[in-house]
Coordinates of C-alpha atoms and ligand atoms in Angstrom, one line a residue:
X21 CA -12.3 -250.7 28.9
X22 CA -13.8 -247.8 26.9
X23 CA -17.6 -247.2 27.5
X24 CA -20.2 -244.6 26.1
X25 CA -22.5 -244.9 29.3
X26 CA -21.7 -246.1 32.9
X27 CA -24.7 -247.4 34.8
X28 CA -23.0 -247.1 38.7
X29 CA -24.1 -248.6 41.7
X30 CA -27.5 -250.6 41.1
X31 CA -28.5 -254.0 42.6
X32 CA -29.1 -255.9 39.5
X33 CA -31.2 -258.6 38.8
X34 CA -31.4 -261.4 36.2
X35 CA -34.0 -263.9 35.9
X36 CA -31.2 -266.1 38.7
X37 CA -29.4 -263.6 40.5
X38 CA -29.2 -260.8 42.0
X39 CA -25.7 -258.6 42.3
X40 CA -25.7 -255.3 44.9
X41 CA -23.6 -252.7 44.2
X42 CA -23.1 -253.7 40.8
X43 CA -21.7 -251.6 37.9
X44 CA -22.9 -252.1 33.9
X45 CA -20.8 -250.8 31.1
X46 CA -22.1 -250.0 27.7
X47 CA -20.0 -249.6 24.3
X48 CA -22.4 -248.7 21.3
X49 CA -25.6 -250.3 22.8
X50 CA -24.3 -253.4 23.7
X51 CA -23.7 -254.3 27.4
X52 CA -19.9 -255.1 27.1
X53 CA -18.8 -255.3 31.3
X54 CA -21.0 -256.1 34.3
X55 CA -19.2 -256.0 38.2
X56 CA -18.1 -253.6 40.4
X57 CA -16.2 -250.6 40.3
X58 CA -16.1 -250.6 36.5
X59 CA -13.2 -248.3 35.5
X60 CA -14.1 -244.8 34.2
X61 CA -14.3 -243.8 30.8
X62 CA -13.7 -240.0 30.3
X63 CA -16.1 -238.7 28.1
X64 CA -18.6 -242.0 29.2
X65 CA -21.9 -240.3 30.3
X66 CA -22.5 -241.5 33.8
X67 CA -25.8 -242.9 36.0
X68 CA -26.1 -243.2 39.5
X69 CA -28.8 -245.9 40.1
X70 CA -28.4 -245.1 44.3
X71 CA -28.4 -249.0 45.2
X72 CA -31.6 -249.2 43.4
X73 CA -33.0 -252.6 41.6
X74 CA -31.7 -252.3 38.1
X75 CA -34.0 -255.1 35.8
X76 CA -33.8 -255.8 31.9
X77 CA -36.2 -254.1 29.9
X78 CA -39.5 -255.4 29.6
X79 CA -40.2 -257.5 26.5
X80 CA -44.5 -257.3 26.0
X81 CA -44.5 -260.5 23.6
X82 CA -48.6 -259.5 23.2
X83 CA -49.4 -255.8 21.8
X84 CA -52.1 -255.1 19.8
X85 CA -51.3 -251.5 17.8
X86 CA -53.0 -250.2 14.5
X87 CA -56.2 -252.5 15.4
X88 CA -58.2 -252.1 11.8
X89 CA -61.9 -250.6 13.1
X90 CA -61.3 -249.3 16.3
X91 CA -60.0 -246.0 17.8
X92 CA -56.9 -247.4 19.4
X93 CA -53.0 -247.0 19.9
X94 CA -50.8 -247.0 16.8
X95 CA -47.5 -247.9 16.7
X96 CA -46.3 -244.2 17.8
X97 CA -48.7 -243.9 20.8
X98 CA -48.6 -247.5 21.8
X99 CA -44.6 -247.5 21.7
X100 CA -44.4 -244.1 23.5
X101 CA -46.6 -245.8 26.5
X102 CA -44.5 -248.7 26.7
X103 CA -41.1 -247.3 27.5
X104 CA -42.6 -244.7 29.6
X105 CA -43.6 -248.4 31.6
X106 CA -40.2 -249.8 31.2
X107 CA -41.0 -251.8 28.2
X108 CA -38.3 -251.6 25.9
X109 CA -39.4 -254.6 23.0
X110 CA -42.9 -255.2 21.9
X111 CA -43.9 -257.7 19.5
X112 CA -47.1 -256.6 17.9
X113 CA -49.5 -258.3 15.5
X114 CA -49.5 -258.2 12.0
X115 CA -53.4 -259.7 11.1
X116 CA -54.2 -261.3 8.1
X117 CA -58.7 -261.4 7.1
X118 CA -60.4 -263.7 5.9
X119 CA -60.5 -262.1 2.7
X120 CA -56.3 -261.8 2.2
X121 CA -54.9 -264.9 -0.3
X122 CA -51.7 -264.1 0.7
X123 CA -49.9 -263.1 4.3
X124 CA -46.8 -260.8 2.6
X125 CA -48.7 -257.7 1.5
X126 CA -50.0 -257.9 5.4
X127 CA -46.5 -258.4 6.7
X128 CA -45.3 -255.6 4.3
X129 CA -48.2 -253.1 5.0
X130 CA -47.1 -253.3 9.3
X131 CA -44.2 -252.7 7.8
X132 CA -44.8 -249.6 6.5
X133 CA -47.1 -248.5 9.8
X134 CA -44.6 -249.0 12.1
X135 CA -41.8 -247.8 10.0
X136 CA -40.2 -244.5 11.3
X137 CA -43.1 -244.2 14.2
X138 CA -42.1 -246.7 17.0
X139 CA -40.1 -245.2 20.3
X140 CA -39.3 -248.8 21.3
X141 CA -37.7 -251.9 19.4
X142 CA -40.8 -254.0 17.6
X143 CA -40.7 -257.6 16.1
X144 CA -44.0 -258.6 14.4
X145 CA -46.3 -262.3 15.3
X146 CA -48.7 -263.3 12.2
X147 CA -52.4 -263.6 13.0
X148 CA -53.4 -266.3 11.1
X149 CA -57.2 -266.3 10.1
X150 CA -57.2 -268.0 6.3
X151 CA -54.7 -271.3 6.4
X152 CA -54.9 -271.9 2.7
X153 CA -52.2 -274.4 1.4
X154 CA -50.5 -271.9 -0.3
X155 CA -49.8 -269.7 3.2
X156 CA -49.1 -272.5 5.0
X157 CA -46.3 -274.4 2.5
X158 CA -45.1 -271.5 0.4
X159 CA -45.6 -268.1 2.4
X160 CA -44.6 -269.8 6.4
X161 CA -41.1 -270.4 5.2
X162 CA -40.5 -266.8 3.7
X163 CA -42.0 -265.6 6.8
X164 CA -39.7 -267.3 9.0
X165 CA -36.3 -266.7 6.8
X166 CA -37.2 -263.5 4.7
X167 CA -38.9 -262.2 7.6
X168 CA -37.9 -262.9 10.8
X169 CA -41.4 -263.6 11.9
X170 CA -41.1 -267.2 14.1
X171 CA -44.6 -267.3 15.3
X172 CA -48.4 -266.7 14.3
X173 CA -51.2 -266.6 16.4
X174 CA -54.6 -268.3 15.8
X175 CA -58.3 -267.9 17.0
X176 CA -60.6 -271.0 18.1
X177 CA -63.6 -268.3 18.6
X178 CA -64.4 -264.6 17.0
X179 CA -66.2 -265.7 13.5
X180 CA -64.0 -262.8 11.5
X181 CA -60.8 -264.9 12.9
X182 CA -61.6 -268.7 13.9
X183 CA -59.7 -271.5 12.6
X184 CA -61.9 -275.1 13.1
X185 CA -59.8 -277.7 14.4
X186 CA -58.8 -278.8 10.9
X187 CA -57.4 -276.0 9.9
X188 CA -55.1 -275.7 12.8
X189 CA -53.4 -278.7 12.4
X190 CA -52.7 -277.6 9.0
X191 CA -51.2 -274.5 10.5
X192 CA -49.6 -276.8 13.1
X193 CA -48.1 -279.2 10.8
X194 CA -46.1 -276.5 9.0
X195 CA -45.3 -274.8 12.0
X196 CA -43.5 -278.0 13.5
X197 CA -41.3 -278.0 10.5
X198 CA -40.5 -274.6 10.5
X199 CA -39.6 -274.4 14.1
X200 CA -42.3 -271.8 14.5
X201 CA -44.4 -271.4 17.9
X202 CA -47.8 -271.3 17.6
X203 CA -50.1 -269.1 19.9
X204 CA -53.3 -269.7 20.6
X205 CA -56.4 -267.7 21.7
X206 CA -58.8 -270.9 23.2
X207 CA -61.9 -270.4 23.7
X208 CA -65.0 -272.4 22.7
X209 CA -66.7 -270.0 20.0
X210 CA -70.4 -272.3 20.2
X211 CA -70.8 -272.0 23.8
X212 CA -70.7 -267.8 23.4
X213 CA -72.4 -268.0 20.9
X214 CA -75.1 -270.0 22.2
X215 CA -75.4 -268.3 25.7
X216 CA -75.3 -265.0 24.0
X217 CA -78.0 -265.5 22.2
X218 CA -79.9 -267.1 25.1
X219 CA -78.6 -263.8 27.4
X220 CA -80.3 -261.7 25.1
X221 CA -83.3 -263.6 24.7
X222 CA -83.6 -262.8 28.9
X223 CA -82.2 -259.1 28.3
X224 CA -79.1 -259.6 30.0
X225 CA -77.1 -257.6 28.3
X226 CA -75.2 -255.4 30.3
X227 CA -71.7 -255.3 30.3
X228 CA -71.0 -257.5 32.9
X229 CA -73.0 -260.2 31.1
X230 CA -70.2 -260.7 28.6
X231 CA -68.2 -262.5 31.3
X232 CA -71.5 -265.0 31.9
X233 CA -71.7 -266.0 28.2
X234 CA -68.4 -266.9 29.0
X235 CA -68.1 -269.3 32.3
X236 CA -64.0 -271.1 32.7
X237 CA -65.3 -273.8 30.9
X238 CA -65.3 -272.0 27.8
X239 CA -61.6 -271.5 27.7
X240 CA -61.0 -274.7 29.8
X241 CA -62.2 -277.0 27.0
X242 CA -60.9 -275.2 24.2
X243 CA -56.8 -275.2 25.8
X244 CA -57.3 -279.2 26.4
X245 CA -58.7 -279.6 22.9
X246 CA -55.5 -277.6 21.6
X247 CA -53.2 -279.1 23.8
X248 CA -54.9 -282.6 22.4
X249 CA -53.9 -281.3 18.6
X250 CA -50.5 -280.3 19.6
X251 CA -49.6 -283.6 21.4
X252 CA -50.6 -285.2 18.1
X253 CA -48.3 -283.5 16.3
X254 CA -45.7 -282.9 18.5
X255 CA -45.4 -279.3 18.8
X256 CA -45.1 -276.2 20.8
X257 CA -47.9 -274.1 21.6
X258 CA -48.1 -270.9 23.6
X259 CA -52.1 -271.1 25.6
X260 CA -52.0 -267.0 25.5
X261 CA -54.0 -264.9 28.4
X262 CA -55.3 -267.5 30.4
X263 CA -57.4 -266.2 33.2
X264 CA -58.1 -268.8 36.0
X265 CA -57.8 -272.0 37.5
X266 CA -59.6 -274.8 35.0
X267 CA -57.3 -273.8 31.9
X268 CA -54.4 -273.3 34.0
X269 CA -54.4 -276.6 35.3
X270 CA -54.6 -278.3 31.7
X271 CA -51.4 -276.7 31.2
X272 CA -50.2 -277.4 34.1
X273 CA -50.8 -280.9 33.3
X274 CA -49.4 -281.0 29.8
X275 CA -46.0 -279.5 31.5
X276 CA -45.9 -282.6 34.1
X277 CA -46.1 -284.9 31.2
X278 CA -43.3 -282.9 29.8
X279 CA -45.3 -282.0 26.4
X280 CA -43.9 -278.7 25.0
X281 CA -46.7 -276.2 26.2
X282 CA -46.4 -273.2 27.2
X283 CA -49.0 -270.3 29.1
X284 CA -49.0 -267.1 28.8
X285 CA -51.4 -264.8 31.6
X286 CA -51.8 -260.6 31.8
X287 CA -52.1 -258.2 34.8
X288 CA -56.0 -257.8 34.2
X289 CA -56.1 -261.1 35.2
X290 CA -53.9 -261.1 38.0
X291 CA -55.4 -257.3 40.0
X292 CA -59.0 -257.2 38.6
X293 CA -61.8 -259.1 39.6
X294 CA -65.3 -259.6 37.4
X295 CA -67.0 -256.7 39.8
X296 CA -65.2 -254.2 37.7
X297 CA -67.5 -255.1 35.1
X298 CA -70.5 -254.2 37.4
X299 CA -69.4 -250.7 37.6
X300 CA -71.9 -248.3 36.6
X301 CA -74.4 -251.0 36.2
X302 CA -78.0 -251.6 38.1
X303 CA -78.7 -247.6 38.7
X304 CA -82.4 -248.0 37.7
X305 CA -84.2 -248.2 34.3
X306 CA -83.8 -244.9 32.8
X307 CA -84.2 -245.6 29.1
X308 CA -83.2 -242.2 28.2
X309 CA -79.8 -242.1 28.5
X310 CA -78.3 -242.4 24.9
X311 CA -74.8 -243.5 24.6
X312 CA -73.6 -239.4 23.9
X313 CA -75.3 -238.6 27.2
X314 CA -73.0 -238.5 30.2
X315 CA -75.0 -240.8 32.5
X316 CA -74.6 -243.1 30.4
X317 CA -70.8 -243.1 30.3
X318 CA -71.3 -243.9 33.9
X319 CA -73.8 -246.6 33.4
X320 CA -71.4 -247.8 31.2
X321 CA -68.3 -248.2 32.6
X322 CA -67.9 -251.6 33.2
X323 CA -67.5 -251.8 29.4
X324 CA -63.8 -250.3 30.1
X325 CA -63.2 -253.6 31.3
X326 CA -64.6 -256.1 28.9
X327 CA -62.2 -258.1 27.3
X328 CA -61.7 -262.1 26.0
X329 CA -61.3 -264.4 28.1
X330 CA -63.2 -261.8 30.5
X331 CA -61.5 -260.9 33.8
X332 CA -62.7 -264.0 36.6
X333 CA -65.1 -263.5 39.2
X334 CA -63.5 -265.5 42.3
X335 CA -60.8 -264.5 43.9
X336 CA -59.5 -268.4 44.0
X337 CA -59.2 -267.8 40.1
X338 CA -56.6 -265.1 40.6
X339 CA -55.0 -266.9 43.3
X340 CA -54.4 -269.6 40.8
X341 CA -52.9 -267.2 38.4
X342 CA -50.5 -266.1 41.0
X343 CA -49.8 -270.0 41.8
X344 CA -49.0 -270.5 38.0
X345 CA -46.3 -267.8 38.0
X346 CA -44.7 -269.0 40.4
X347 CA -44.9 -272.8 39.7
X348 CA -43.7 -272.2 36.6
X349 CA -46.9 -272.4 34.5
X350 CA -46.9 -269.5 33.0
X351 CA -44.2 -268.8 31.2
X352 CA -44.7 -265.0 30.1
X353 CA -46.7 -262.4 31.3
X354 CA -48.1 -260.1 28.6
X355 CA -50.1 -256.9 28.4
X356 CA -52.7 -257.9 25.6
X357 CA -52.7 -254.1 25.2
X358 CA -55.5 -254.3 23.0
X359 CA -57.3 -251.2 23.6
X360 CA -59.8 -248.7 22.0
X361 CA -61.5 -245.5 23.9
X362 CA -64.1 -245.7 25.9
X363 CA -65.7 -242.7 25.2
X364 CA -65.9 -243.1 21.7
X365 CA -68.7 -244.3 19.5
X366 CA -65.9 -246.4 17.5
X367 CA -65.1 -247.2 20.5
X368 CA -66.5 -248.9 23.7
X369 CA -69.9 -247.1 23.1
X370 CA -70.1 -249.4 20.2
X371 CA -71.5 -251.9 22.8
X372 CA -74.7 -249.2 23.2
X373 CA -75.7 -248.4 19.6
X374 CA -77.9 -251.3 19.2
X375 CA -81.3 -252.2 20.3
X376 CA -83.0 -249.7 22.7
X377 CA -81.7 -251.1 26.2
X378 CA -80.1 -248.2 28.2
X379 CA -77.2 -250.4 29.0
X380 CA -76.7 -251.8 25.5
X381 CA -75.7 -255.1 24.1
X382 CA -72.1 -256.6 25.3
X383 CA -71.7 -258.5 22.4
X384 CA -71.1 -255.3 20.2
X385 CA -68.6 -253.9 22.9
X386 CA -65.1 -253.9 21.0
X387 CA -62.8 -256.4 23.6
X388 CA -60.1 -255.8 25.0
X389 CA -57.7 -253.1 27.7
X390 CA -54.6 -250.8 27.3
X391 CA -52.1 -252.1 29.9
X392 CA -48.9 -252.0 27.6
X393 CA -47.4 -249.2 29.9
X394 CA -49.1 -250.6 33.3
X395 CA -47.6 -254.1 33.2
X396 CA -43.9 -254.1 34.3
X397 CA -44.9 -251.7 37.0
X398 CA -47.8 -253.6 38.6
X399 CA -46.0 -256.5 38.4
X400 CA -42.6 -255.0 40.1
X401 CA -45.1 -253.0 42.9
X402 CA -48.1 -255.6 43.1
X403 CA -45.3 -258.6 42.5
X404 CA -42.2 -258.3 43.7
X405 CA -43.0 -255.2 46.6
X406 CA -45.9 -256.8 48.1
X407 CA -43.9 -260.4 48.4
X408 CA -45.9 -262.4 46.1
X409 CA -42.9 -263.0 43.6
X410 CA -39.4 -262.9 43.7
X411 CA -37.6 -260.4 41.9
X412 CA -35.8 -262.7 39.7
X413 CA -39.2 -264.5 38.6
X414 CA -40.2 -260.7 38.0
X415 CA -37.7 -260.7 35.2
X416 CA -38.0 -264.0 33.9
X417 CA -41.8 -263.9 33.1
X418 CA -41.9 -260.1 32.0
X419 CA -38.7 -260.3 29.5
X420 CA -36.4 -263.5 29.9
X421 CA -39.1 -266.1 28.5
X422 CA -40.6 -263.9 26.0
X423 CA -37.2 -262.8 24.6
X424 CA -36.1 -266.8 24.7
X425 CA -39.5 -268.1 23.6
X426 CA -39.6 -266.2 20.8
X427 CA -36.2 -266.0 19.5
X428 CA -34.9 -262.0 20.4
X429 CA -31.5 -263.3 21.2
X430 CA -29.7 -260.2 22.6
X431 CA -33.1 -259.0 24.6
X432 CA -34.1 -260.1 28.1
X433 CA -30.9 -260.2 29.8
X434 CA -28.1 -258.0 31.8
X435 CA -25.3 -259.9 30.6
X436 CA -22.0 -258.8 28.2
X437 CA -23.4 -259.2 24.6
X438 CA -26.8 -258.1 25.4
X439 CA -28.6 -255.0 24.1
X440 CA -28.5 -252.6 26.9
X441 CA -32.3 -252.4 27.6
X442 CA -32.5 -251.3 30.9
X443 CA -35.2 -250.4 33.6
X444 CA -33.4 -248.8 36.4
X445 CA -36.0 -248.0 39.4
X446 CA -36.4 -245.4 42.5
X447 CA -34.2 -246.2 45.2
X448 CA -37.5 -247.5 47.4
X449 CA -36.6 -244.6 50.3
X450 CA -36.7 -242.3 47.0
X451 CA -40.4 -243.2 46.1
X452 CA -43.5 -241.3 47.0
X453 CA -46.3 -244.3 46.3
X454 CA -48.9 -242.7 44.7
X455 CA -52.6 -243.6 43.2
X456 CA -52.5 -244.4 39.1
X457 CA -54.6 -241.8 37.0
X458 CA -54.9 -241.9 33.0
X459 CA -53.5 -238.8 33.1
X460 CA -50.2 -240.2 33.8
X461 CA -50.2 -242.9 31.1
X462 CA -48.7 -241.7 27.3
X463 CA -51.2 -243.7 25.6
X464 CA -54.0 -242.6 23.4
X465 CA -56.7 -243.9 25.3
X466 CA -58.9 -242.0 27.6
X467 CA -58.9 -244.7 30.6
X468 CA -56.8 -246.7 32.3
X469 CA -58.8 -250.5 34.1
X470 CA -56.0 -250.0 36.5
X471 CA -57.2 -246.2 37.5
X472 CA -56.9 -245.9 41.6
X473 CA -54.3 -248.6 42.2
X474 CA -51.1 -247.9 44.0
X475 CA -48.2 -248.0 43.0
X476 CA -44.7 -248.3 45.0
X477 CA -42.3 -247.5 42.2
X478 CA -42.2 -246.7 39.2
X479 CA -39.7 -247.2 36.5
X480 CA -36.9 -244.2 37.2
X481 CA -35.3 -244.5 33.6
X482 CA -35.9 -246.7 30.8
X483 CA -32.9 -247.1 28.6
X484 CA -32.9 -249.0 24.9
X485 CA -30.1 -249.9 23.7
X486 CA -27.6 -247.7 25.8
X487 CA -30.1 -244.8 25.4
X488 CA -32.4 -243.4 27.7
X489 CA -35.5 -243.0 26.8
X490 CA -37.7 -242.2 29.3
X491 CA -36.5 -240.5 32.8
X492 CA -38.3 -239.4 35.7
X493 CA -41.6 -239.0 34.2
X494 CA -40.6 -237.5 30.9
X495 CA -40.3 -239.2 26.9
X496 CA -37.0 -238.5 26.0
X497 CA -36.4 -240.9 23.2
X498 CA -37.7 -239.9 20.1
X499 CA -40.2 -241.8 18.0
X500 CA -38.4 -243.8 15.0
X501 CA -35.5 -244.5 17.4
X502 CA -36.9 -248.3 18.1
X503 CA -36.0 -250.8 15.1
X504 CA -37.6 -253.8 13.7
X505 CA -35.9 -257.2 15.3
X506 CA -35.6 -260.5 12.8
X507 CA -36.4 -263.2 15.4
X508 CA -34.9 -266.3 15.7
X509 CA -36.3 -269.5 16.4
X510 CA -37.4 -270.7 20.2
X511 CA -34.5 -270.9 22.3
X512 CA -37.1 -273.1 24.8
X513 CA -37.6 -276.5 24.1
X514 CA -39.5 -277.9 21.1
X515 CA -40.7 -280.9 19.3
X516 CA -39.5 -284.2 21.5
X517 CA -40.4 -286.7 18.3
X518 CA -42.5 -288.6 21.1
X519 CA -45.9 -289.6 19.2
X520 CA -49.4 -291.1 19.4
X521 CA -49.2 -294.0 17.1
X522 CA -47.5 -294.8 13.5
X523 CA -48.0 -291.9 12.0
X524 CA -45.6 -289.1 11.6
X525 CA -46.0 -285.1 10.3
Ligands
ZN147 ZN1 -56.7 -263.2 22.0
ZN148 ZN1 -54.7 -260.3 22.2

């Protein structure tokens, strides 16, 4: 056998097993041998992995880069911060507005912004905001075969994005025959609406606040009315970045009647608790402080963590996240890196350039957290170190399922055929744990929600497609080096022509 790299020695894990002392071979960035002692290759450039856990490389099926408005990531920053966290595929959005007749010149323009500038391989979802007839019978199938794009995402709240229930069972209808998955955002856009404007009518308008205009039942009834439209028309839905216990259990319910619905959760959801929102909050009435002032970047700083849904208040909310990974609810674990700077006034100040109130207006806060490099390691310290998951569930929620669910065939696996996307980590007597500062992230973002927590390991190398790319701290892949991935359909399971009456799509 005739290799180009030699991985030696590592205890690798898949999402069923788990091999010690195990060798992988790699011939032009395809995993062509895994066992021990794998004959040597002169010329092969060799790794040691020391007995350490060797994992697939994280697929992040949830990355927001180039957001239009904001001071964010774009696809060189964001893709730089993922591999340097072990990610080695993200699948990013491509966002149609209201305003765009047609979804190709959005596909086209990604195109051209991720082009030559991503560090890490990148597929593309389509955010689908305007269902007109002709997107949904004449531009969904050249998505899917000119393309390679097998899924869109829709909205149920934001008024720039929301589809009303109509218009997603148009979208729904064309995704059954297409074999395209459909993600969903649920939450009910009245209900925030309505307490928002009833919050502000009692000046509660801090930061924190945006998490009361939005109590569980928000996104509880929104998943079981979109579970409702899916069952009629017998097709799969991913419920993306659930954060607590009332909208997991409709899913969890859906799944015991065997309907094809899938859940998605994040890491802010998992090691953050509502009281991050509080920070900076409640330090008297000083009306003075104007959002360039730096006391009121302090104020302020529970805005850093204001995203939708918001992060839960009870701890028996993240307990049932935890339950849903391992049960089996959630099928993927996703960053949601969806981030803009805090100290920015196109950023999260946005939230206090309205109105006079020293702590601003949440509902002007741009939503959302970085967390694209953060999320394979919090889940392999937080998860798998601290005992609440095995390793192998480790791998199948953070890149099994979302390369299978979303059709990246030779992603999300250490097996002969696959890429060779690798994470291979410290041996754990190796690892100094240490305390998470921004300063250590390679995004573009000047905070981290996860700032102070401790991590105990940390992705050693990161190696895409047979290449390593990032190594003991350091970038050394190059940006342009990740490639664009047609996707195939949903290797998970799909329509189960099971229906509600007579009629059928
Ligand atoms: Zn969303
Ligand atoms: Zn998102």
């Amino acid at each position: 056998m005739d290799f180009d790299l030699v991985v030696r020695n590592g205890t690798v894990v898949t999402a069923s097993d788990i091999w010690e002392s195990c060798d992988i071979g790699i011939k032009d960035g395809t995993i062509i041998a895994v066992g021990p002692r794998l004959p040597a290759t002169a010329g092969a450039q060799e790794i040691d992995a020391e007995g350490a856990f060797i994992t697939p490389g994280g697929v992040d099926s949830h990355v927001h880069l180039n957001r239009e408005n904001y001071v964010a990531d774009t696809y060189d920053t964001g893709t730089r911060s993922a591999v340097a966290g072990g990610t080695t595929t993200v699948i990013t959005f491509a966002s149609q507005m209201k305003k765009d007749a047609s979804i190709i010149p959005v596909i086209e323009n990604y195109h051209k912004l991720a082009k030559d500038q991503s560090y890490c391989d990148y597929a593309f979802h389509v955010i689908i905001t305007n269902p007109t007839p002709q997107i949904v019978e004449d531009e969904f199938p050249r998505m899917v075969d000119e393309y390679g794009i097998t899924s869109v995402k829709l909205y149920m709240t934001y008024k720039p994005m929301k589809l009303l229930d109509y218009q997603i069972l148009d979208v729904m209808y064309s995704a059954r025959k297409l074999g395209i998955t459909t993600m969903v955002h649920a939450e009910n856009a009245d209900i925030i609406d309505w307490m928002t404007q009833h919050l502000e009518q009692k000046l509660m308008t801090q930061p924190y606040h945006h998490g009361t205009s939005r109590p569980p039942i928000v996104e509880a009834e929104a998943t079981n009315r979109v579970i409702c439209l899916a069952e009629l028309m017998d097709t799969p839905i991913l419920l993306v970045h659930i954060p607590g216990g009332p909208a997991t259990k409709h899913i969890r319910d859906a799944q015991t009647r065997l309907l094809p619905i899938y859940g998605e959760t994040c890491p802010q959801y998992m090691f953050l608790l509502a009281d991050s929102m509080r920070k900076g909050d409640f330090e008297g009435d000083d009306s003075s402080a104007m959002f360039c002032q730096p006391l009121s970047y302090l104020r302020y700083a529970g805005a850093k963590c204001v995203c939708s849904p918001p992060i839960r208040e009870d701890k028996s909310d993240q307990d049932a996240i935890w339950a849903g990974i391992k049960n089996g609810t959630f099928n993927v674990v996703s960053s949601d890196h969806a981030p803009c700077k805090y100290n920015h006034p196109n950023g999260k100040q946005r939230g206090l350039q309205h109105g006079n109130l020293p702590y601003g207006k949440f509902r002007f806060i741009p939503n959302g957290l970085p967390g694209v490099e953060t999320r394979v390691p919090l889940l392999f310290s937080g998860g798998v170190l601290s005992g609440r998951i095995s390793p192998q569930k480790f791998v199948e929620v953070t890149s099994t399922n979302p390369a299978k669910l979303y059709g990246l065939k030779k992603k999300g696996s250490i097996a002969p055929g696959f890429d060779a996307d690798l994470v291979i980590w410290y041996p754990q007597t190796k690892f100094q744990p240490f305390k998470l500062t921004n300063e250590m992230l390679h995004h573009a973002i000047d905070y981290t929600p996860f700032e102070g927590i401790e991590f105990k390991n940390w992705p050693r190398y990161t190696i895409i497609r047979g290449k390593v790319v990032f190594s003991h701290g350091e970038v050394t892949g190059e940006m342009g080096y990740g490639q664009f991935i047609q996707r195939e359909k949903s290797l998970l399971p799909g329509p189960r022509d099971v229906w509600l009456n007579e009629w059928r799509p």
